[in-house]
Coordinates of C-alpha atoms in Angstrom, one line a residue:
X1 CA 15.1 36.8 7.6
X2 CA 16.3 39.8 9.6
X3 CA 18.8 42.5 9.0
X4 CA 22.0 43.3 11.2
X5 CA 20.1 44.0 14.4
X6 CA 19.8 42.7 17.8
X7 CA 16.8 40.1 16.7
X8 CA 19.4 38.9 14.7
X9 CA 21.9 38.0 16.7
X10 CA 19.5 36.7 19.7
X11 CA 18.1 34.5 17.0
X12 CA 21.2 33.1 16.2
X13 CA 22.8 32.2 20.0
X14 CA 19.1 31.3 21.1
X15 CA 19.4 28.7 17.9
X16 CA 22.6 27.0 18.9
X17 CA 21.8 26.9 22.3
X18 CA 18.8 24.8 21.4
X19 CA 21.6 22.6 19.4
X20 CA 19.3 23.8 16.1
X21 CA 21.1 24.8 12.8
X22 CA 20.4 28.9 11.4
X23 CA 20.1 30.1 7.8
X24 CA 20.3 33.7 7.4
X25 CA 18.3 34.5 4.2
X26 CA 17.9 38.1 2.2
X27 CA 15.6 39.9 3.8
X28 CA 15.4 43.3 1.4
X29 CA 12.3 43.0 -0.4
X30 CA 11.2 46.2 -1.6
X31 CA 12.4 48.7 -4.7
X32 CA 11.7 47.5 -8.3
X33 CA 12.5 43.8 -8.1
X34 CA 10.1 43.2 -5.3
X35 CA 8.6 40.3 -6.6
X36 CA 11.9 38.4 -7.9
X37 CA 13.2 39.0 -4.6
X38 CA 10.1 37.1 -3.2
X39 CA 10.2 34.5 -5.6
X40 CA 14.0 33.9 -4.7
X41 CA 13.0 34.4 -0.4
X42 CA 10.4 31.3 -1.3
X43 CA 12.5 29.0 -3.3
X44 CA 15.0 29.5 -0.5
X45 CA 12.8 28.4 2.1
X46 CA 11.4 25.5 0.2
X47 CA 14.7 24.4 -0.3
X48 CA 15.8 24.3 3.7
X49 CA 12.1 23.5 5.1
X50 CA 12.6 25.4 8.2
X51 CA 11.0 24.6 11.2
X52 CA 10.8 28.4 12.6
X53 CA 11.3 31.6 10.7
X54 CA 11.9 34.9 12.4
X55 CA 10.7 38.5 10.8
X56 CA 9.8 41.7 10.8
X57 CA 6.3 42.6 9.8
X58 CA 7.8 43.9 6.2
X59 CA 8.4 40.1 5.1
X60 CA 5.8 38.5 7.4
X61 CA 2.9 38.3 4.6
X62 CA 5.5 36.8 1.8
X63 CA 7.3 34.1 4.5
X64 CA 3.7 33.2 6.1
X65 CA 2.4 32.7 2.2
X66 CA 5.3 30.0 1.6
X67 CA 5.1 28.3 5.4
X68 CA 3.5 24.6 6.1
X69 CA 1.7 23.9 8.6
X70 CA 4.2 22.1 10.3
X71 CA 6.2 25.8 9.9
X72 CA 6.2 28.3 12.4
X73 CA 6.5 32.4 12.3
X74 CA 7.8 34.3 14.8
X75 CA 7.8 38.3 15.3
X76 CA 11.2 39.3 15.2
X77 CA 9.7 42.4 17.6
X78 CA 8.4 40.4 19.5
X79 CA 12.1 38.7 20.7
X80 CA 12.7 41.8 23.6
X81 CA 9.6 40.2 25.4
X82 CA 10.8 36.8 26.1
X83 CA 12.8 36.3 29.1
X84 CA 16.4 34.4 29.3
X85 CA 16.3 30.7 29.8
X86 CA 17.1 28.8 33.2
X87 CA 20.7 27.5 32.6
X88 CA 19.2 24.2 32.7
X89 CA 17.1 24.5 30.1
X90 CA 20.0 25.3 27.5
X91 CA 22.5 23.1 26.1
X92 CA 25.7 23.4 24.4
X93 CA 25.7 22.9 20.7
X94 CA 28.5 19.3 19.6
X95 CA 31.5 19.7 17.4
X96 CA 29.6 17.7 15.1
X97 CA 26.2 19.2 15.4
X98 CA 25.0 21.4 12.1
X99 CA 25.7 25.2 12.2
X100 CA 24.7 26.7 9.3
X101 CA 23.6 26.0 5.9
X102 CA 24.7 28.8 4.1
X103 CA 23.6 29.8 0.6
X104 CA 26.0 30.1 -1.7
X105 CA 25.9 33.2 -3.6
X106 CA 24.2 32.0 -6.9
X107 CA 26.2 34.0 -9.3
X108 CA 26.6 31.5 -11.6
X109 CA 24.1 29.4 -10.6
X110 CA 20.5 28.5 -8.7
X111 CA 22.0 29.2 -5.1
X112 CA 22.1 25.9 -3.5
X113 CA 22.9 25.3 0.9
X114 CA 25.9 24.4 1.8
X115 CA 26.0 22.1 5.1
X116 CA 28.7 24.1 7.9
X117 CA 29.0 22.3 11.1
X118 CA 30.4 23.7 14.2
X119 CA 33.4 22.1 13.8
X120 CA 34.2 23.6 10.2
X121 CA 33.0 26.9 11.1
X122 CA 35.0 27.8 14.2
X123 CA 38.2 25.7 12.3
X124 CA 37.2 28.8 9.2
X125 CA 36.9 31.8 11.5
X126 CA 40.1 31.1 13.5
X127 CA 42.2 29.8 10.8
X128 CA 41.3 32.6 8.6
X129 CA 41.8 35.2 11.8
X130 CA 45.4 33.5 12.3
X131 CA 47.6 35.1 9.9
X132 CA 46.1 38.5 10.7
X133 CA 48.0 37.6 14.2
X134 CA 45.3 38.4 16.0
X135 CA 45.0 40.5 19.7
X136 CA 42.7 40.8 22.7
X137 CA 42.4 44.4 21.8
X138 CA 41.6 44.6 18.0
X139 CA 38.1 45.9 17.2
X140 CA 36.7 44.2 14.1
X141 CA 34.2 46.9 12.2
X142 CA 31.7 44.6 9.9
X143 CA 28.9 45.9 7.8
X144 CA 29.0 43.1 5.1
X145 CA 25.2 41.4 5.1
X146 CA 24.9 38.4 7.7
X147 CA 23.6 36.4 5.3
X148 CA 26.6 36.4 3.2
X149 CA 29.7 34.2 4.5
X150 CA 32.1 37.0 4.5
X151 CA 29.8 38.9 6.1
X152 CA 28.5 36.5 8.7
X153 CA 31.8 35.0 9.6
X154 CA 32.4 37.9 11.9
X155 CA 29.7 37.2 14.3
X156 CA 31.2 33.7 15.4
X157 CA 34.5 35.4 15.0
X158 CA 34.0 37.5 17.7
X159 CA 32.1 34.8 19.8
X160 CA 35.0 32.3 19.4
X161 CA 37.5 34.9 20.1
X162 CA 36.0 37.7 22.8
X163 CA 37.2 40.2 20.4
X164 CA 34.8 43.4 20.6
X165 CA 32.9 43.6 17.0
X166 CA 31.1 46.3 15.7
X167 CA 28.0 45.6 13.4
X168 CA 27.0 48.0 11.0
X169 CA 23.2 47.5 8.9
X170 CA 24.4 47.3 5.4
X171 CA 21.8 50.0 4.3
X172 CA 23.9 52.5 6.0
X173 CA 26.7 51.7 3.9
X174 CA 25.3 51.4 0.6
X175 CA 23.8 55.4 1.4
X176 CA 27.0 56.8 3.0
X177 CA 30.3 54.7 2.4
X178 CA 32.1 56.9 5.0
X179 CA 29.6 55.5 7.7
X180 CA 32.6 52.5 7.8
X181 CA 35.4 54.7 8.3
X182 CA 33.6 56.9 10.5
X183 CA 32.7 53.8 12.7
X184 CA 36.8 52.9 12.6
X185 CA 37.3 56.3 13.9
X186 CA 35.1 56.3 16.7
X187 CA 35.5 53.0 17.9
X188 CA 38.9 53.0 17.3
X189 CA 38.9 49.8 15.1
X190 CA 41.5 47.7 13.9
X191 CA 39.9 44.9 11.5
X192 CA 37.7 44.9 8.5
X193 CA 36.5 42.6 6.1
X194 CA 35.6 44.2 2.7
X195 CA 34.6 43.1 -1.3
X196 CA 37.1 45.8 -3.9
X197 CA 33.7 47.3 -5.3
X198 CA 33.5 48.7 -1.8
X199 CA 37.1 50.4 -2.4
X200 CA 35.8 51.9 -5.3
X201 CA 32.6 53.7 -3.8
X202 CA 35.3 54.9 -1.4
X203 CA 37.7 56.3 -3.5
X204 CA 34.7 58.0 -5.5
X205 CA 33.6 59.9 -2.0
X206 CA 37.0 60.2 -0.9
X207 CA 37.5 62.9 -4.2
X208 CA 34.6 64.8 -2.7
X209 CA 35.1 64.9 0.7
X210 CA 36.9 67.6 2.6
X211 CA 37.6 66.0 5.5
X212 CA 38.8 61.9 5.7
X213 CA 38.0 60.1 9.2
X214 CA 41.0 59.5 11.0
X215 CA 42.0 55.6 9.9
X216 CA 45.5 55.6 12.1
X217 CA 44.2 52.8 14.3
X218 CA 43.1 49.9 11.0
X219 CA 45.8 47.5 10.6
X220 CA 44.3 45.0 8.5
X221 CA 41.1 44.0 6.3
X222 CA 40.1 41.1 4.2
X223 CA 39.9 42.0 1.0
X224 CA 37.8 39.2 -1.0
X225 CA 34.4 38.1 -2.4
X226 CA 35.1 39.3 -6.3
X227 CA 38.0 39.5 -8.2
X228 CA 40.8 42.2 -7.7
X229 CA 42.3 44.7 -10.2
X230 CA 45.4 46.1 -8.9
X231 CA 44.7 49.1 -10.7
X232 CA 41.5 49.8 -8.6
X233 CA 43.7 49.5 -5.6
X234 CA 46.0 52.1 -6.8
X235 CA 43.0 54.7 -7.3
X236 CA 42.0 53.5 -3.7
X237 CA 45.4 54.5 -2.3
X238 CA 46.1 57.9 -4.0
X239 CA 42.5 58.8 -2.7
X240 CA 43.6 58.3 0.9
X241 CA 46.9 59.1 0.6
X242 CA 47.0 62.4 2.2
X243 CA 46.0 60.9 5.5
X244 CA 47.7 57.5 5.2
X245 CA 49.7 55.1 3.0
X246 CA 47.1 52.6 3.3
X247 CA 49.1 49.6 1.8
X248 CA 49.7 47.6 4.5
X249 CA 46.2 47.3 5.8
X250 CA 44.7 45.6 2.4
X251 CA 45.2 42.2 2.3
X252 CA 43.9 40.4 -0.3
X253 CA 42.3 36.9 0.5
X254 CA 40.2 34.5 -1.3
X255 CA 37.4 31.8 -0.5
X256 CA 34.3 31.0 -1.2
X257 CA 31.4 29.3 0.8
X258 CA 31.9 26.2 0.2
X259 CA 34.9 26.7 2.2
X260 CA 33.1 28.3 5.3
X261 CA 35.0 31.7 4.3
X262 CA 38.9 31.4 3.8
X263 CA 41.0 29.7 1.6
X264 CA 43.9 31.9 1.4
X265 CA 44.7 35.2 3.1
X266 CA 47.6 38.0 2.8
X267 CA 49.9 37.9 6.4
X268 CA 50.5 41.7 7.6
X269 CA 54.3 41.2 6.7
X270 CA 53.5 40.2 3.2
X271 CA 54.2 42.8 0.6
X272 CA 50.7 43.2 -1.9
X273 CA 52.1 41.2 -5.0
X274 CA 51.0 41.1 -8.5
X275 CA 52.4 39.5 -11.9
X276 CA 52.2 40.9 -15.4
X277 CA 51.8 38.1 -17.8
X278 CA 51.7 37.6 -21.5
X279 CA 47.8 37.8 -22.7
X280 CA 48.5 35.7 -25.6
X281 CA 49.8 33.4 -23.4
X282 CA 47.6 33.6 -20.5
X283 CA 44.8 32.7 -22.4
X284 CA 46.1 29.5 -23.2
X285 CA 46.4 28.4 -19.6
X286 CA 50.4 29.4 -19.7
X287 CA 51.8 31.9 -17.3
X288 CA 54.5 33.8 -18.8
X289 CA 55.9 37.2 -16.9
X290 CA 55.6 40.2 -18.7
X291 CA 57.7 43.5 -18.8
X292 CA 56.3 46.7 -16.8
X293 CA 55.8 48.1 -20.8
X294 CA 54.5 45.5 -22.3
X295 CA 51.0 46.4 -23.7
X296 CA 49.7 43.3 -24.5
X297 CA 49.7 41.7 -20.8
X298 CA 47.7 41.5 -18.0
X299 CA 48.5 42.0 -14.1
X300 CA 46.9 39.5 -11.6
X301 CA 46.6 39.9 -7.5
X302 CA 48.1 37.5 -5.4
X303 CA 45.7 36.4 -2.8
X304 CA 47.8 35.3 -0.6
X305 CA 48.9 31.4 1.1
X306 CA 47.0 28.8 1.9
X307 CA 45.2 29.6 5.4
X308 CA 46.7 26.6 8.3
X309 CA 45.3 23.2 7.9
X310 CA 43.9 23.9 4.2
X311 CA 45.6 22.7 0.6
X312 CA 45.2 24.4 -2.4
X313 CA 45.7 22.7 -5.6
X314 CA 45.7 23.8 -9.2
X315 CA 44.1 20.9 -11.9
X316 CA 43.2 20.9 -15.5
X317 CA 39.7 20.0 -16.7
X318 CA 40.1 15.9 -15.9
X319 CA 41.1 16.8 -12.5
X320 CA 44.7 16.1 -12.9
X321 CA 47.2 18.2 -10.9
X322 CA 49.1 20.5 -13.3
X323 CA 52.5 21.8 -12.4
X324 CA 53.0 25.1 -11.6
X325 CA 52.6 28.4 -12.4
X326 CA 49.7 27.1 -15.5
X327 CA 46.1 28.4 -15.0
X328 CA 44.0 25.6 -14.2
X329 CA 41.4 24.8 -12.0
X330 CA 41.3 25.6 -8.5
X331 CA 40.8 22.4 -5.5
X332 CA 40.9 22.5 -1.9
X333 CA 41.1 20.3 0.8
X334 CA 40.4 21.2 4.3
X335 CA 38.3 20.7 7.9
X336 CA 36.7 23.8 6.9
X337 CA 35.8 22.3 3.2
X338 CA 31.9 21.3 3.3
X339 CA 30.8 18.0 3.1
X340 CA 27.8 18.3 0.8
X341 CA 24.7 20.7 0.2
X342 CA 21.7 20.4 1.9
X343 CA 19.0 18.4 0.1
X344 CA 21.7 16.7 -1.8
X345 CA 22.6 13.4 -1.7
X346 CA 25.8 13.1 -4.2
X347 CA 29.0 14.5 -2.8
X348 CA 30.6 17.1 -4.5
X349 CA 34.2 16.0 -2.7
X350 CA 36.9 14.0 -4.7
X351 CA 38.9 12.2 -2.2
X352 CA 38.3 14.9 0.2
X353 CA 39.1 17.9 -2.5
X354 CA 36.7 20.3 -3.9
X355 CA 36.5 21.7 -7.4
X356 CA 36.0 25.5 -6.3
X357 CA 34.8 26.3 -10.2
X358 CA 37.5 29.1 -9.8
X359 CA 40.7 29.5 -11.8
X360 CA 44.3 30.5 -10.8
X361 CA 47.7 29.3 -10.6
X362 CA 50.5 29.5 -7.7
X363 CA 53.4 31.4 -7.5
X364 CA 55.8 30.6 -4.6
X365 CA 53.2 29.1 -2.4
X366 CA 50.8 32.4 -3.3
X367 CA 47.5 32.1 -5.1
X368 CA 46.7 33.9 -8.3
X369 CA 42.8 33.9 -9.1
X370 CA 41.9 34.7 -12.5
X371 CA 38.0 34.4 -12.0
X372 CA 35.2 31.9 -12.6
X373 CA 35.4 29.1 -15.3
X374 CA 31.7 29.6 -15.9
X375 CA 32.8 33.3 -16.9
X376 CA 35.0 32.3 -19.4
X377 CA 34.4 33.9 -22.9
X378 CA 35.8 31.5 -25.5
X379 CA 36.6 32.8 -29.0
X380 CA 38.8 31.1 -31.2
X381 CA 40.3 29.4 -29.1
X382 CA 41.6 31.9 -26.9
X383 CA 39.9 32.1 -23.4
X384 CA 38.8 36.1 -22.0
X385 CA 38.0 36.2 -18.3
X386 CA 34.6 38.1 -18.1
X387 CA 35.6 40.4 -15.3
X388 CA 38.7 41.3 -17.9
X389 CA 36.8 42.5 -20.7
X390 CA 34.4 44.4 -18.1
X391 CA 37.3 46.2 -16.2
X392 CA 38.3 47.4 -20.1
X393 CA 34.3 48.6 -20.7
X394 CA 34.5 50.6 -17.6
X395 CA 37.9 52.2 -18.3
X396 CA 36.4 53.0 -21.8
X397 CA 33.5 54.4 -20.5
X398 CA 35.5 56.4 -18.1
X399 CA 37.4 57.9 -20.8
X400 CA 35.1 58.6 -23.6
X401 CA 31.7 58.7 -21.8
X402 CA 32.1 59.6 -18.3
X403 CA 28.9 61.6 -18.4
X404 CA 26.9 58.6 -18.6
X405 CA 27.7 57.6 -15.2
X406 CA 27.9 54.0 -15.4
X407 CA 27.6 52.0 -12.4
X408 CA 28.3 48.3 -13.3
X409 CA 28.9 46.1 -17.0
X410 CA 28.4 42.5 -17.2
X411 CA 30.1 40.6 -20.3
X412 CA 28.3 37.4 -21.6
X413 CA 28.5 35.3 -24.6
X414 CA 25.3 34.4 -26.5
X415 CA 25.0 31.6 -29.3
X416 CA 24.2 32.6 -32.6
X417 CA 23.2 30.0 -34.4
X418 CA 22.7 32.0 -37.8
X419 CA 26.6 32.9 -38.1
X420 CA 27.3 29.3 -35.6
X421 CA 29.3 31.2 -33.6
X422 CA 29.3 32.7 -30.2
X423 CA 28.8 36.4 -29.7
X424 CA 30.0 38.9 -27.1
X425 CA 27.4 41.2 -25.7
X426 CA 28.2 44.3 -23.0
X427 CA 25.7 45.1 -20.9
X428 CA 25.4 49.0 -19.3
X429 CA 23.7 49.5 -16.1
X430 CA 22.9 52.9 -17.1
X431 CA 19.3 55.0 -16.1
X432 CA 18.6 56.3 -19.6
X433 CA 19.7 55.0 -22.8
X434 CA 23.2 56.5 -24.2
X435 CA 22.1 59.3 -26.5
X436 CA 24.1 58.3 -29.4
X437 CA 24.7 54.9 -29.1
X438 CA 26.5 53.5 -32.4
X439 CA 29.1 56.0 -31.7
X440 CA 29.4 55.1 -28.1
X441 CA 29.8 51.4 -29.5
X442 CA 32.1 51.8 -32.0
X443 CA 34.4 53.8 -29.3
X444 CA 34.1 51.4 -26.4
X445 CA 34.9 48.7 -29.0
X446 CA 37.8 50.2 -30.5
X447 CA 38.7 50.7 -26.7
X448 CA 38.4 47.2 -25.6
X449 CA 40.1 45.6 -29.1
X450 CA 43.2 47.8 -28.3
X451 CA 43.5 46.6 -24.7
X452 CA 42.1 42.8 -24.7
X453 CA 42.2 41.9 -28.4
X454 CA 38.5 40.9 -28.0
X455 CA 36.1 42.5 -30.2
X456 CA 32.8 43.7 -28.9
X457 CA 30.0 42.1 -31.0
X458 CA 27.2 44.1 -29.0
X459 CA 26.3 46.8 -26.8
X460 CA 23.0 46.4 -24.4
X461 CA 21.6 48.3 -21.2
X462 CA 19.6 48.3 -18.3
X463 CA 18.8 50.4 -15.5
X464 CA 19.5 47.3 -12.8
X465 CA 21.7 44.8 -13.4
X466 CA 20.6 41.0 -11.9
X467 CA 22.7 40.5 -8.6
X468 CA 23.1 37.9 -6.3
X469 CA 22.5 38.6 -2.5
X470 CA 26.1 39.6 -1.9
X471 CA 26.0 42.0 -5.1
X472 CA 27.9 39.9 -6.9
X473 CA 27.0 40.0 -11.1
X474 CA 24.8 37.2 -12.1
X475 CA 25.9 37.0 -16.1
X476 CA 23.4 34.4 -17.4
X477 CA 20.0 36.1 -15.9
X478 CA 22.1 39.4 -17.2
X479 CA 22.4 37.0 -20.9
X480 CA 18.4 35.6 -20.2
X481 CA 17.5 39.5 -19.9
X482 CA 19.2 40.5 -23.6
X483 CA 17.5 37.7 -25.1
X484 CA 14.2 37.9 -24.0
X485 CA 14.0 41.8 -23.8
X486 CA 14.7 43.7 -27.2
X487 CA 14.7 46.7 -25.5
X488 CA 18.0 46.2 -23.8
X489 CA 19.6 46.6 -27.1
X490 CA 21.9 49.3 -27.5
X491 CA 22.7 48.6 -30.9
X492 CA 21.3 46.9 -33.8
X493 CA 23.4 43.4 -32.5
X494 CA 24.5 42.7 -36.2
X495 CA 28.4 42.2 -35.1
X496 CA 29.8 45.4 -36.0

């Protein structure tokens, strides 16, 4: 429970050498949700029953509190004093020997562990490094949180592969996003991995800055973890333009951790692709190209092939392969794919293939992701991606109410059983409520109807949305918050 620090790593090579498995757990416990962070570090905890945890002083009291006695603490400042091990004492962690159990991100869900062993993991990192074409002098520039696949992967990247890796704390980059490209500059670095909303904080600093860090030497970054709007990417590219076409060094990818990291990743030669399909046929699971002026469509980001040894496949709601392009369910099968979670008896492999709880379709051997199932607003029929109808709130907000300075908007639908019907609620992260906000409403509405043909039922707020580890929206504590908490309410929730 350790941020990106020596400790850390020490912890995690001392571990493997011992032929022991690691979790890497949150380890941020401060600001105003101090005690749900807690209560989340403690159901973690239960849920792996470690045998030694390893801390700094900060989280000491809350870890110690939620330790057996058969459960040991150890002072992560207290690591610099112990001296190296005789060789004989070491051994060398098995192929088949437990790695990781690495929580998935929970935004859907109650996180649960899934079981990595050394096999998968170094299979994952390689095969997910090989399309990048790798060299012995790229210079991979990390400061995604170790406890986060995407983020950890890099450390047994670099171990696997001798490649030089640069570690940034993850603090540093939520205070000053230019700390990354700064680092690239001065270390000359080649390889990223990054999530889009960290585009975004970039483009907004790029518009302020006077002077851009020199990014000649980046060739490549992951771009994955949420879903990507090529729009965004645009806005990222005309930021940066006047020191590089950066084009060629985003590659979109997509995995998840059930899957170690990768899935599918964007090759340096491949062009960024996207497709522009029918809405009103979209919705209904059929994929339907659209022309550049068509209003009523929607453009999706390929994420790239398959990485090697892994197949994708795209099934409807029985689990029946679907032929292609359709939107259906996404499945994998791989060396990589986990077999179980921790704690868990019942497999959650078919014949070796994994329901991701994603959606997508292929296009000539390239994945489309459309988002998660469980974040699919049904109305009348007619299924709305929730990262859709939030991309349109932001634009809206952009446009008519820039002022409020709106960091994030999660999209949920809530049950109301007076009208039977489900309802679709918008909720602002905002610091102070909107100061008119039936006019702000009726705006962002009228907004959204025009672009997505979905109509607003409710407008909510709060100054911190509910977040996974990663950062990642979590929807239904975002839904739990609305109904349990009048005061989110924006407006008067009548359906207008």
């Amino acid at each position: 429970v350790v941020p990106t620090s020596e400790p850390l790593l020490r912890t995690i090579v001392a571990a493997w050498f011992a032929r022991a498995a690691i979790v890497v757990l949150p380890h941020r416990l401060g600001g105003a949700r101090s005690a749900a962070s807690a209560d989340k570090l403690q159901r973690m905890l239960a849920k792996v029953s470690p045998r030694i945890v390893v801390g700094y002083a900060d989280v000491e009291a809350t870890i110690c509190a939620a330790l057996g006695t058969d459960q040991h603490y150890l002072a992560a400042e207290a690591l610099g004093d112990i001296g190296p091990a005789a060789v004989d004492d070491t051994m060398r962690p098995r192929p088949e020997d437990l790695a990781v159990l690495q929580f998935s991100s929970g935004s859907t869900r109650e996180p649960r562990a899934v079981s990595i062993r050394h096999s998968a993991l170094i299979n994952a990192v390689l095969t997910s490094a090989e399309p990048a074409s790798p060299a012995d002098t790229d210079v991979l520039v990390n400061w995604l949180p170790a406890f986060h696949d995407f983020g950890f992967s890099a450390i047994p990247w670099a171990m696997t592969s001798g490649n030089k890796l640069v570690m940034l704390p993850t603090e540093s980059f939520v205070s000053d996003p230019l700390c990354w490209l700064r680092a690239l500059e001065r270390h000359r670095g080649t390889m990223s991995a990054a999530p889009p909303f960290s585009l975004d904080l970039l483009t907004m600093v790029a518009k302020r800055s006077r002077a851009l860090p020199d990014l000649s030497s980046w060739r490549y970054v992951w771009l994955a973890a949420e879903p990507i709007f090529p729009g965004r990417l645009e806005q990222f590219f005309r930021a940066f333009a006047s020191i590089r076409d950066l084009r060629p060094v985003i590659r979109p990818a997509y995995g998840l951790a059930e899957a170690v990291v990768g899935v599918s990743v964007t090759s340096p030669v491949q062009a960024l692709r996207s497709v522009r399909v029918r809405l009103e046929h979209f919705r209904r699971g059929q994929i339907i190209p659209a022309a550049e002026d068509d209003t009523d469509a929607v453009s999706i980001m390929a994420c790239g092939s398959a990485i090697p040894t892994m197949l994708i496949d795209i099934r409807n709601e029985a689990g029946d392969p679907i032929p292609q392009p359709a939107r259906g369910r996404i499945w994998i099968k791989g060396p990589s794919v986990t077999e179980g979670y921790w704690g868990e008896a019942e497999s959650p492999l078919r014949d070796g293939w994994l329901d991701t709880g994603d959606e997508g379709f292929l296009i000539d051997g390239q994945l489309y992701v459309c988002g998660r199932s469980k974040d699919t607003l049904i109305r009348g029929g007619v299924n709305y991606d929730a990262h859709e109808i939030e991309d349109a709130v932001l634009q809206a907000l952009d446009t008519h109410a820039p002022e409020l300075r709106c960091r994030a908007v999660a999209v949920f639908a809530v049950r109301d059983e007076a009208q039977q019907r489900e309802r679709v609620v918008a909720m602002l992260e905002l610091r102070r409520p909107p100061p008119d906000p039936d006019t702000l409403f009726d705006r962002i509405r009228a907004a959204v109807l025009e672009r997505t043909s979905l109509g607003l039922d409710d407008l909510a707020h709060c100054p911190s949305l509910p977040r996974t580890t990663s950062g990642k929206l979590q929807r239904n504590l975002a839904r739990e918050l609305y109904l349990t908490q009048p005061s989110t309410r924006t407006t008067k929730g009548e359906g207008k």
